[in-house]
Coordinates of N, CA, C and O in Angstrom, one line a residue:
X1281 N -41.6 17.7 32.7 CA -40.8 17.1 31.7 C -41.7 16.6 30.5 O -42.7 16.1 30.8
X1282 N -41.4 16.7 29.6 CA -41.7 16.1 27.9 C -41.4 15.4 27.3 O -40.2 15.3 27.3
X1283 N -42.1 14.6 26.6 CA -41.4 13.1 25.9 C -41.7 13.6 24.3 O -42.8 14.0 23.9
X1284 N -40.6 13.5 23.7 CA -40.6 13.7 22.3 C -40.3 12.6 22.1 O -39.4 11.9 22.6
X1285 N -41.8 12.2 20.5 CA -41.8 10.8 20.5 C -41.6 11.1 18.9 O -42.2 12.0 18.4
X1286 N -40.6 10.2 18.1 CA -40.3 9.7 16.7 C -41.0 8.5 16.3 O -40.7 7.4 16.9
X1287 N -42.0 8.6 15.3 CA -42.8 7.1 15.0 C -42.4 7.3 13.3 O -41.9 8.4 12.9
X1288 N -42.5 6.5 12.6 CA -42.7 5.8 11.7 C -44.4 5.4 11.1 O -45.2 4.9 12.0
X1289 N -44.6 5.5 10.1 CA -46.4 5.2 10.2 C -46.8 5.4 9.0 O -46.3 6.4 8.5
X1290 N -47.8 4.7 8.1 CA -48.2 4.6 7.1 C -48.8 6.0 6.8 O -49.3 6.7 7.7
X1291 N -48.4 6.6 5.0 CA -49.6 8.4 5.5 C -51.1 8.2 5.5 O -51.6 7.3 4.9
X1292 N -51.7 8.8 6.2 CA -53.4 9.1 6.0 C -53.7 10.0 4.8 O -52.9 10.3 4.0
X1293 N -55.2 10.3 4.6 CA -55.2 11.0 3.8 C -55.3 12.3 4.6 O -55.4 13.2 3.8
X1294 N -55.3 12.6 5.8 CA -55.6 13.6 6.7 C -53.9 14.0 7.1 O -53.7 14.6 8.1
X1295 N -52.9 13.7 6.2 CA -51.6 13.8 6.2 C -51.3 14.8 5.0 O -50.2 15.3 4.9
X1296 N -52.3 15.0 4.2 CA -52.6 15.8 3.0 C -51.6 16.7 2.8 O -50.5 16.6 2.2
X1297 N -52.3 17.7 3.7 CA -51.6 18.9 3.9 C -50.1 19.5 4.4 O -49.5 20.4 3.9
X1298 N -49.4 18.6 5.7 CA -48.4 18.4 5.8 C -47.4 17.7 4.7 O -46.3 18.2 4.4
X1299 N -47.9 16.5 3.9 CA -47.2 16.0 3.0 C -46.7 17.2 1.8 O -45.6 17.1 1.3
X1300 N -47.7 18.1 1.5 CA -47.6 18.6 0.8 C -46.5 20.5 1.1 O -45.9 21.3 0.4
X1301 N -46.8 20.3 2.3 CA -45.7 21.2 2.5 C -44.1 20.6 2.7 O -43.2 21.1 2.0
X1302 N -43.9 19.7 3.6 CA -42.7 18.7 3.5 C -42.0 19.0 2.2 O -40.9 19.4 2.2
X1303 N -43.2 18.4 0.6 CA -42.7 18.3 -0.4 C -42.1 19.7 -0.6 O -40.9 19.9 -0.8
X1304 N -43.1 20.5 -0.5 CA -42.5 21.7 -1.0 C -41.4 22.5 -0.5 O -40.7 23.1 -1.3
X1305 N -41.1 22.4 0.8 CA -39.7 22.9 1.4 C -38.8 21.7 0.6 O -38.0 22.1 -0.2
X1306 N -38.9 20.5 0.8 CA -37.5 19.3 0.7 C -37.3 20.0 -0.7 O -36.4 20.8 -0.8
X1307 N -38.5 19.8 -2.1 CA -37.7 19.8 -3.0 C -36.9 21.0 -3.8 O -36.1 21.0 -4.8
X1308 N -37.7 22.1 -2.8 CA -36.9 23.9 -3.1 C -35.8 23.6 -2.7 O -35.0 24.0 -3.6
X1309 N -35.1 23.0 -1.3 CA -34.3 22.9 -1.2 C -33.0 22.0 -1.8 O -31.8 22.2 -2.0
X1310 N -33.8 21.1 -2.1 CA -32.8 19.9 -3.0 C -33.0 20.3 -4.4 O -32.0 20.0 -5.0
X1311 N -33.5 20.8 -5.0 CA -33.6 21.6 -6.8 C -33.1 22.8 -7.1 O -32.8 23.0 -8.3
X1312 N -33.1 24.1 -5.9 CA -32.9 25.0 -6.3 C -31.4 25.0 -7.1 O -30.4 24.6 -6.6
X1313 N -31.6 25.6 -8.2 CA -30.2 25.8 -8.9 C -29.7 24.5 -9.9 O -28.8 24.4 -10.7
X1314 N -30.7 23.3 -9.5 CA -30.5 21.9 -10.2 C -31.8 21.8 -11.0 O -32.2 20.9 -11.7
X1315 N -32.3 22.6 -10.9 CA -33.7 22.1 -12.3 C -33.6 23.7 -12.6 O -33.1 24.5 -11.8
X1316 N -34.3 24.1 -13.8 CA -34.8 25.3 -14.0 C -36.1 25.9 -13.3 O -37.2 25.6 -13.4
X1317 N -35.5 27.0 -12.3 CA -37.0 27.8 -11.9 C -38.2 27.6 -11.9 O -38.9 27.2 -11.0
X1318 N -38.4 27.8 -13.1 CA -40.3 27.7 -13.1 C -40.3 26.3 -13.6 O -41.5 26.0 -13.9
X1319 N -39.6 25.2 -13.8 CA -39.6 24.0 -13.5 C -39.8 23.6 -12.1 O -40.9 23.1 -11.7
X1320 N -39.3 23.7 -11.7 CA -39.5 23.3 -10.3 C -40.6 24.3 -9.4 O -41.0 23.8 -8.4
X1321 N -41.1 25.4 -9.7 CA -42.2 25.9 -9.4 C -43.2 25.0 -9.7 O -44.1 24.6 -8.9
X1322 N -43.1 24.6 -11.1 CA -44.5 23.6 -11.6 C -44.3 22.3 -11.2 O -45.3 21.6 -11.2
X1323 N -43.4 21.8 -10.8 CA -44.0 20.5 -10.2 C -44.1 20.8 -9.0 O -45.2 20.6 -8.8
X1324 N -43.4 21.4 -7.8 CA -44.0 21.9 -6.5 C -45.4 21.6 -6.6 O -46.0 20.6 -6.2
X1325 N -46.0 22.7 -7.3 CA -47.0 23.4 -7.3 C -48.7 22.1 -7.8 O -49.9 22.0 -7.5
X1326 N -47.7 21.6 -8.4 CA -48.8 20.0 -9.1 C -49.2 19.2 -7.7 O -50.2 18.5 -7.7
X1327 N -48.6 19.4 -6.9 CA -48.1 18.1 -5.9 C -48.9 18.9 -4.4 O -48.3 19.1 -3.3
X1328 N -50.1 19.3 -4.5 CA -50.7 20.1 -3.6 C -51.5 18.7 -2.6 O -51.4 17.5 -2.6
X1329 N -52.3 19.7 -1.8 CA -53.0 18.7 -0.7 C -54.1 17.9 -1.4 O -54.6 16.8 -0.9
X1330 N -54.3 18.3 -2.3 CA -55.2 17.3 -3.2 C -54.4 16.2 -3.9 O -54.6 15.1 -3.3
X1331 N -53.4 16.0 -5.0 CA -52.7 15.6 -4.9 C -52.4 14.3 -3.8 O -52.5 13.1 -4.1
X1332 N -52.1 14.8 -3.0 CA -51.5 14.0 -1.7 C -52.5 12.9 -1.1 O -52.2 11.8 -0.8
X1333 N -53.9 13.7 -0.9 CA -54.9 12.5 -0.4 C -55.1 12.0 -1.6 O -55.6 11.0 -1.2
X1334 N -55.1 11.8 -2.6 CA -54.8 10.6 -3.7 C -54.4 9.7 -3.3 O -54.9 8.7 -2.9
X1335 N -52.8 10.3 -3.6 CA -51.7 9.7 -3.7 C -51.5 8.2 -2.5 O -50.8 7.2 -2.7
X1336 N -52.4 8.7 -1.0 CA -52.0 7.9 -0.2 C -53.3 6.9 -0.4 O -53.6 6.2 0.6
X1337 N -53.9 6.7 -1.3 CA -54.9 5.5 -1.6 C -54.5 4.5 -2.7 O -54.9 3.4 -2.9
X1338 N -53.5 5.3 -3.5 CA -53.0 4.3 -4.7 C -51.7 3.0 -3.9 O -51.2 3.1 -2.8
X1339 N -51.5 2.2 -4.6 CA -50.8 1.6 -4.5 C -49.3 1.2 -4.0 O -48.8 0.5 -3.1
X1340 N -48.8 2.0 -4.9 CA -47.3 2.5 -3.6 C -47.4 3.2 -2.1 O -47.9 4.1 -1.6
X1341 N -46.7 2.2 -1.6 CA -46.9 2.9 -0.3 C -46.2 4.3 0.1 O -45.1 4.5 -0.3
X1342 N -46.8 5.4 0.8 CA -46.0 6.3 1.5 C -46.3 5.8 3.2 O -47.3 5.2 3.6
X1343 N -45.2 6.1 3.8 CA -45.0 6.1 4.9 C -44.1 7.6 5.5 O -43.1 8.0 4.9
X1344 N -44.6 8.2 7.0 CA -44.1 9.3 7.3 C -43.8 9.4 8.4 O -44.6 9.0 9.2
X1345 N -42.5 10.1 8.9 CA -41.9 10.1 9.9 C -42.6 11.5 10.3 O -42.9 12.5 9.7
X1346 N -42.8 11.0 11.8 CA -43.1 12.2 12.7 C -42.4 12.9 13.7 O -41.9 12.1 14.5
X1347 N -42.3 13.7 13.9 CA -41.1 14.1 14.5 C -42.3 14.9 15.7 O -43.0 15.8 15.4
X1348 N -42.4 14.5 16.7 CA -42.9 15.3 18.3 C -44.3 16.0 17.7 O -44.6 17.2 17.8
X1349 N -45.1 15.0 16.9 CA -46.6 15.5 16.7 C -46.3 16.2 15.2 O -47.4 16.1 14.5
X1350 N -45.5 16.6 14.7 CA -45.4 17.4 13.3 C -44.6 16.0 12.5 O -43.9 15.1 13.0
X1351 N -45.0 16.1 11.4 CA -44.6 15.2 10.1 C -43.3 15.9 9.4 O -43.1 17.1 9.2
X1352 N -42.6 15.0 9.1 CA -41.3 15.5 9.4 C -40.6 15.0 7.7 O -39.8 15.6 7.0
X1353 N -41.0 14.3 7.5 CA -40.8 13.9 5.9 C -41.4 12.5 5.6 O -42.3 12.1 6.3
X1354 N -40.9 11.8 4.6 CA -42.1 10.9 4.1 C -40.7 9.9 2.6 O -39.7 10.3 2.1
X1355 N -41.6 8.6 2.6 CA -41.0 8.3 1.4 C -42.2 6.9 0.6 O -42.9 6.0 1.1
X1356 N -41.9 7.2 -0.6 CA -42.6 6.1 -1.6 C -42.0 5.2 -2.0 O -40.8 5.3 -2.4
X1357 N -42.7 3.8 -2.2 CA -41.6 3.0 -2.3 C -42.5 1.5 -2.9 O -43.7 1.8 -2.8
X1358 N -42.4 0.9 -3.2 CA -42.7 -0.6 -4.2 C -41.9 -1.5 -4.9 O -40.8 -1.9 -4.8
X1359 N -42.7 -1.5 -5.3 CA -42.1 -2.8 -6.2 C -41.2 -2.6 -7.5 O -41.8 -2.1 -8.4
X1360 N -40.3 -2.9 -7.7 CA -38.7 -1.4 -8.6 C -39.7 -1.7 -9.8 O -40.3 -2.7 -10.2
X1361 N -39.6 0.0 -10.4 CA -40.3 0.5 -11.6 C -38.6 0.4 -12.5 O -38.5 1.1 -13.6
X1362 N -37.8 -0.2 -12.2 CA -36.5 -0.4 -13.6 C -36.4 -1.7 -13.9 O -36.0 -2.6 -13.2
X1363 N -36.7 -1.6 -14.5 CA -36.8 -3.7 -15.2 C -35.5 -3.6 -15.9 O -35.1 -4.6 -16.5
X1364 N -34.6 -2.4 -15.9 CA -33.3 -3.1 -16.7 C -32.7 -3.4 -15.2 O -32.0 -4.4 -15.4
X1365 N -32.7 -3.2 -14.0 CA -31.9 -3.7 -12.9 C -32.6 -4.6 -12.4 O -33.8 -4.6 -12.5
X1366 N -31.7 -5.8 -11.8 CA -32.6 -6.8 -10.9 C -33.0 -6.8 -9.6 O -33.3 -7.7 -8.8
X1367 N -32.8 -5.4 -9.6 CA -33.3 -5.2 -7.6 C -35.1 -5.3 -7.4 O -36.0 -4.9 -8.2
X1368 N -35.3 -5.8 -6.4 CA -37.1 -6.3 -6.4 C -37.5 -5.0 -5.8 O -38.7 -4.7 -5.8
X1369 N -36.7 -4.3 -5.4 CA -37.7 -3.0 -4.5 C -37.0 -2.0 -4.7 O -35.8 -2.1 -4.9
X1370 N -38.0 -0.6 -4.7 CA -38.0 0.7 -4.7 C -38.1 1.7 -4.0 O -39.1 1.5 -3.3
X1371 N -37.3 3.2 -3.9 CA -37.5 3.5 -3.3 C -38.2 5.1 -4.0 O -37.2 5.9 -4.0
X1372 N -38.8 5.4 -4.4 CA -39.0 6.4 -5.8 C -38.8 7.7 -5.1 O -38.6 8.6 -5.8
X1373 N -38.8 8.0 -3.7 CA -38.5 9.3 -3.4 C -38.8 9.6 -1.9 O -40.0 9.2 -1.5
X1374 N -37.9 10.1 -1.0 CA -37.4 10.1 0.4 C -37.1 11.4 0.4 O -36.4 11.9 -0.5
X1375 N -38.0 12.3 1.6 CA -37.6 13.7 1.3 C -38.0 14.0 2.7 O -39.2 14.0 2.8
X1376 N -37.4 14.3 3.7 CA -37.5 14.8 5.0 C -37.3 16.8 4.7 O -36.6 17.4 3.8
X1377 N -38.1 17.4 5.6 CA -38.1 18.9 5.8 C -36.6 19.4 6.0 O -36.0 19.3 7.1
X1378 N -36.4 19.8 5.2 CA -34.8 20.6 5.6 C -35.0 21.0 7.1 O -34.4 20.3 7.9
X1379 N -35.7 22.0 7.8 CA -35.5 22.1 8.8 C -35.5 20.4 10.1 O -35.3 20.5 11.3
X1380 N -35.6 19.6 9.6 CA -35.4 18.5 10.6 C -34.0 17.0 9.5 O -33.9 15.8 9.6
X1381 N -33.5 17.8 8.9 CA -32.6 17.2 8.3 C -31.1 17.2 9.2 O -30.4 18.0 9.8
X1382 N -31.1 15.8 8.8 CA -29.1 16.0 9.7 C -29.3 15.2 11.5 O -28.6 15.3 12.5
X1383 N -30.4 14.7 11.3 CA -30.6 14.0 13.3 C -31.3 13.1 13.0 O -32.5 13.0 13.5
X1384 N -30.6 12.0 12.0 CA -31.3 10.9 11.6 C -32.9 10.5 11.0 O -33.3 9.3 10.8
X1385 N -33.3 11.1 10.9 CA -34.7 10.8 10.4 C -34.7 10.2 9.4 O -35.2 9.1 9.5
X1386 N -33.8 10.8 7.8 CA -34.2 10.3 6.6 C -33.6 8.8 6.7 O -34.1 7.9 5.9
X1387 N -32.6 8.5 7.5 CA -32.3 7.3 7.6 C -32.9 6.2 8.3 O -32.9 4.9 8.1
X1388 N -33.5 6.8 9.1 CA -34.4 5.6 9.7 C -35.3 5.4 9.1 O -35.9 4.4 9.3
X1389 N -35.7 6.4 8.0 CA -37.3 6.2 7.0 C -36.5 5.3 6.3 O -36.9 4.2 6.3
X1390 N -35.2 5.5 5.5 CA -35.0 4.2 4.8 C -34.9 3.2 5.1 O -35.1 2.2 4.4
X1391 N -34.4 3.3 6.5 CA -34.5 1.5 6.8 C -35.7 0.7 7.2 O -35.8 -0.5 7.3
X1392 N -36.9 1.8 7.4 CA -38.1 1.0 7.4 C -38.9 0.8 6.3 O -39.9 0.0 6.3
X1393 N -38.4 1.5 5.3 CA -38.8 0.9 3.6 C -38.2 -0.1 3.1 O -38.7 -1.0 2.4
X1394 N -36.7 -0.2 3.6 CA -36.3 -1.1 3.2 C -36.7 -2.7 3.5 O -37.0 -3.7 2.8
X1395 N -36.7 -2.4 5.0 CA -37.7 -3.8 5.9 C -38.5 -4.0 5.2 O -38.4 -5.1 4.6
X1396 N -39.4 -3.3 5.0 CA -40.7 -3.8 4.4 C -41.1 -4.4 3.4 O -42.1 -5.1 3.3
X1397 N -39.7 -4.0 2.1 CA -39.8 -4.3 1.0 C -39.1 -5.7 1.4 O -40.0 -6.5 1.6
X1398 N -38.3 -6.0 1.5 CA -37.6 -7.3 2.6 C -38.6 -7.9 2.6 O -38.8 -8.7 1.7
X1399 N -39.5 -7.7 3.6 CA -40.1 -8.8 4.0 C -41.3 -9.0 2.7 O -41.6 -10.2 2.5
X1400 N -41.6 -8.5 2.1 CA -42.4 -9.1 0.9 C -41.7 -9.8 0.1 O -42.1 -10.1 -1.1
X1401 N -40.1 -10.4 0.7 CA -39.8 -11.0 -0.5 C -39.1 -10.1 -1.2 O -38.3 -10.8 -1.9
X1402 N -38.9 -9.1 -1.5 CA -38.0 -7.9 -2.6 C -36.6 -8.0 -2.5 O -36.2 -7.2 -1.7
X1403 N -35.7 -9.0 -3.0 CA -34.6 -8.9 -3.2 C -33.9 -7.5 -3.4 O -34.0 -7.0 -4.5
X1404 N -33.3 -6.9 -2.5 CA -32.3 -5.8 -3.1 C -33.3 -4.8 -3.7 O -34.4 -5.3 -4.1
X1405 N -33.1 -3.1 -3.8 CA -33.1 -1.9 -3.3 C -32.3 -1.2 -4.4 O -31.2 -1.2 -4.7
X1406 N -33.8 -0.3 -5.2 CA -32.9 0.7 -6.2 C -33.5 1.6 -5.9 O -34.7 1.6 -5.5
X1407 N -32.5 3.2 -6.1 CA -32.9 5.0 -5.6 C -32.5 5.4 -6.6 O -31.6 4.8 -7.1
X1408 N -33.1 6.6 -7.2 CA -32.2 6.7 -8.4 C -32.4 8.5 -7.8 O -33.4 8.8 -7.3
X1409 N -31.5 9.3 -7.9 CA -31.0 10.6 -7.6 C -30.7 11.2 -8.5 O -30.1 10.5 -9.4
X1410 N -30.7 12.2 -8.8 CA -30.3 13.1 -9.7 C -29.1 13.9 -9.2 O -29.0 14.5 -8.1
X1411 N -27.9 13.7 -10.1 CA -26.9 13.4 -10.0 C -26.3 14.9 -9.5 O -25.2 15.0 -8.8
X1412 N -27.0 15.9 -9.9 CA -26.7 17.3 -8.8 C -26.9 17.4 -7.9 O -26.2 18.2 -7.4
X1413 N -28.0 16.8 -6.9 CA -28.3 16.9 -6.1 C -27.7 16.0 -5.3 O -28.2 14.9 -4.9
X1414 N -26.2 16.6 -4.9 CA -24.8 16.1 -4.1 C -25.6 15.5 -2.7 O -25.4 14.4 -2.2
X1415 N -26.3 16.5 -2.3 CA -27.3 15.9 -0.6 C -27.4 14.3 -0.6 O -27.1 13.3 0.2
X1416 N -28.1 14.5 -1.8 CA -29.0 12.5 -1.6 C -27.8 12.0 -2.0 O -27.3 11.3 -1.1
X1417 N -27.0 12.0 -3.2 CA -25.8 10.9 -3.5 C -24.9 11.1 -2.4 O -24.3 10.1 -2.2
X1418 N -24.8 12.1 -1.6 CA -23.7 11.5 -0.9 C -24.5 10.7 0.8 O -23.9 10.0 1.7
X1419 N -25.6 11.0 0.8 CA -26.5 10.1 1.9 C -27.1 9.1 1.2 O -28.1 8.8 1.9
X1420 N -27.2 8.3 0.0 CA -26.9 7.2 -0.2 C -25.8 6.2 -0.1 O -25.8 5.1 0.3
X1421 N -24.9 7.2 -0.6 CA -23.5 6.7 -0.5 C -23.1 6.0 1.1 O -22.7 4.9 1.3
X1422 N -23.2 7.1 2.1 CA -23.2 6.5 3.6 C -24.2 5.4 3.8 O -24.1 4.7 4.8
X1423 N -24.7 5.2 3.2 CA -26.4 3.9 3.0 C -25.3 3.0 3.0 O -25.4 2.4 4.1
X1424 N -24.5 2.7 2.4 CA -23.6 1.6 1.5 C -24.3 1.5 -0.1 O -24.5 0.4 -0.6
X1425 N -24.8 2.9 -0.8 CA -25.7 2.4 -1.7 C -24.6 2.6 -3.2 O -24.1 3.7 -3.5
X1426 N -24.3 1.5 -3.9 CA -23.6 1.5 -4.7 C -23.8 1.8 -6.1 O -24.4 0.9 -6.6
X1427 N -23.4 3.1 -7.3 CA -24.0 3.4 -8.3 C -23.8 2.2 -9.5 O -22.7 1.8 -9.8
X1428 N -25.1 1.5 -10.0 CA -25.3 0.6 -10.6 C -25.5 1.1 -12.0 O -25.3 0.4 -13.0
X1429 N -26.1 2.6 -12.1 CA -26.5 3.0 -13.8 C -26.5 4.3 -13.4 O -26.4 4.9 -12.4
X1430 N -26.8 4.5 -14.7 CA -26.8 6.6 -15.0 C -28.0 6.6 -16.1 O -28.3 5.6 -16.8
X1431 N -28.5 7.5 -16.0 CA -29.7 8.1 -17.0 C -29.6 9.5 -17.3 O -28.8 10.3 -16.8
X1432 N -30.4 9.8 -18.1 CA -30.9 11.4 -18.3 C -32.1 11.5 -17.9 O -32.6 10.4 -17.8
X1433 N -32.9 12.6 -17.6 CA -34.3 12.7 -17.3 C -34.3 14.3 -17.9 O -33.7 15.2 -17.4
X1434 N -34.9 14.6 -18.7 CA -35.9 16.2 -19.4 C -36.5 17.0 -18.1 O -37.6 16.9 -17.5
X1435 N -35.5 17.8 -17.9 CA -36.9 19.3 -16.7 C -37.1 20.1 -17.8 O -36.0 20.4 -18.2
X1436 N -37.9 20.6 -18.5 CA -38.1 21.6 -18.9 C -37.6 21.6 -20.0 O -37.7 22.6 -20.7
X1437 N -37.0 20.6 -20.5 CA -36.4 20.3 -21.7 C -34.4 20.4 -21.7 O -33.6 20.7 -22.6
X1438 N -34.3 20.1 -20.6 CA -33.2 20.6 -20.5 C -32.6 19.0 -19.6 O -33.1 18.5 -18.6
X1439 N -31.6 18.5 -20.3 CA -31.3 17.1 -19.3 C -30.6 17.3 -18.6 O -29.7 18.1 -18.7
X1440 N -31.0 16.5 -17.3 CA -29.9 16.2 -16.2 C -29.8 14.5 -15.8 O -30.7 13.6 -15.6
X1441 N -28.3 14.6 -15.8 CA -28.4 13.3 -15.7 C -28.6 12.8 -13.7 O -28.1 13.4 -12.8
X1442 N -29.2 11.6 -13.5 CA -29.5 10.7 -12.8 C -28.8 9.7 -12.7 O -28.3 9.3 -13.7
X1443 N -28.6 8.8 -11.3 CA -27.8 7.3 -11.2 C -28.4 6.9 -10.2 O -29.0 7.5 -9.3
X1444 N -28.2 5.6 -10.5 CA -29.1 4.6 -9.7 C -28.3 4.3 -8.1 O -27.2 4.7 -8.2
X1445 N -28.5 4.1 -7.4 CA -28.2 3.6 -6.4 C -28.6 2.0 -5.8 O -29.7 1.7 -5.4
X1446 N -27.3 1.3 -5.8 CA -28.5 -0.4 -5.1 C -28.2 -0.7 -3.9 O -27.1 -0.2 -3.8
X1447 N -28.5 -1.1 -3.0 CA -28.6 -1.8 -2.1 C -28.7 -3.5 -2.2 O -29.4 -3.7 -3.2
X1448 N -28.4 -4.2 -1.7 CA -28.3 -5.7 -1.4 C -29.2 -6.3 -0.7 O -29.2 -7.5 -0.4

């Protein structure tokens, strides 16, 4: 018999390479048809294993769910980069592998970002989603995450609009 084990765990930089595939399946999956093409080829493409061992020495934290030895998705999170909202913490981007989506993962990554920011003190919890991408608004929405604002954001020169999500 076998024990499949689900952890939670800060990324390494030896998480490089997994991180960077994660990214690239979650966000083909979550953009195709919501950004333009070779938009979304070029940021995929920016966001490589180099990229990634950076990324996990700077200051925002990533933390990544592992699913039975394989990394299963990942999320970034700090201190809220929206100073027009008064929520103290952030979640800037939560992206589990479509193939391990739908058997709770991405939600238990959120609730251990959320803890964390908690415990520093971070009043209340802002996501901000891009408003086609029905997947995350409506798995915030099950969050209890309530839309507080709307934006636009430029892919390629072409806007789509974004809404915030808060948490309490």
């Amino acid at each position: 018999m076998s024990e499949l084990v689900i952890s939670l765990r800060p990324a390494r930089p030896t998480d490089a390479v997994e991180l960077a595939a994660v990214h690239d399946a979650a966000w083909k999956e979550a953009y195709r048809g919501v950004l333009p093409g070779v938009v979304l080829e070029q940021m995929v493409a920016r966001r490589g294993p180099r990229w990634w061992r950076n990324a996990v020495t700077r200051p925002r934290r990533i933390s990544v769910v592992d699913f039975g030895g394989k990394l299963a998705g990942y999320a970034i999170y700090g201190p809220t980069r929206s100073l027009n909202l008064p929520q103290g913490g952030e979640i800037d981007e939560l992206y589990i592998d479509p193939v391990m989506q739908g058997i709770g993962l991405g939600t238990r990554l959120f609730a251990a970002a959320r803890q964390e920011l908690a415990a520093e003190g971070r009043r209340g919890l802002v996501v901000w989603a891009l408003s086609d991408n029905e997947r995350a608004c409506r798995f915030y929405e099950r969050l209890g995450g309530r839309v507080a604002a709307e934006a636009k954001a430029l892919f390629g020169g072409r806007p789509c609009a974004k809404v915030a999500y808060t948490f309490a």
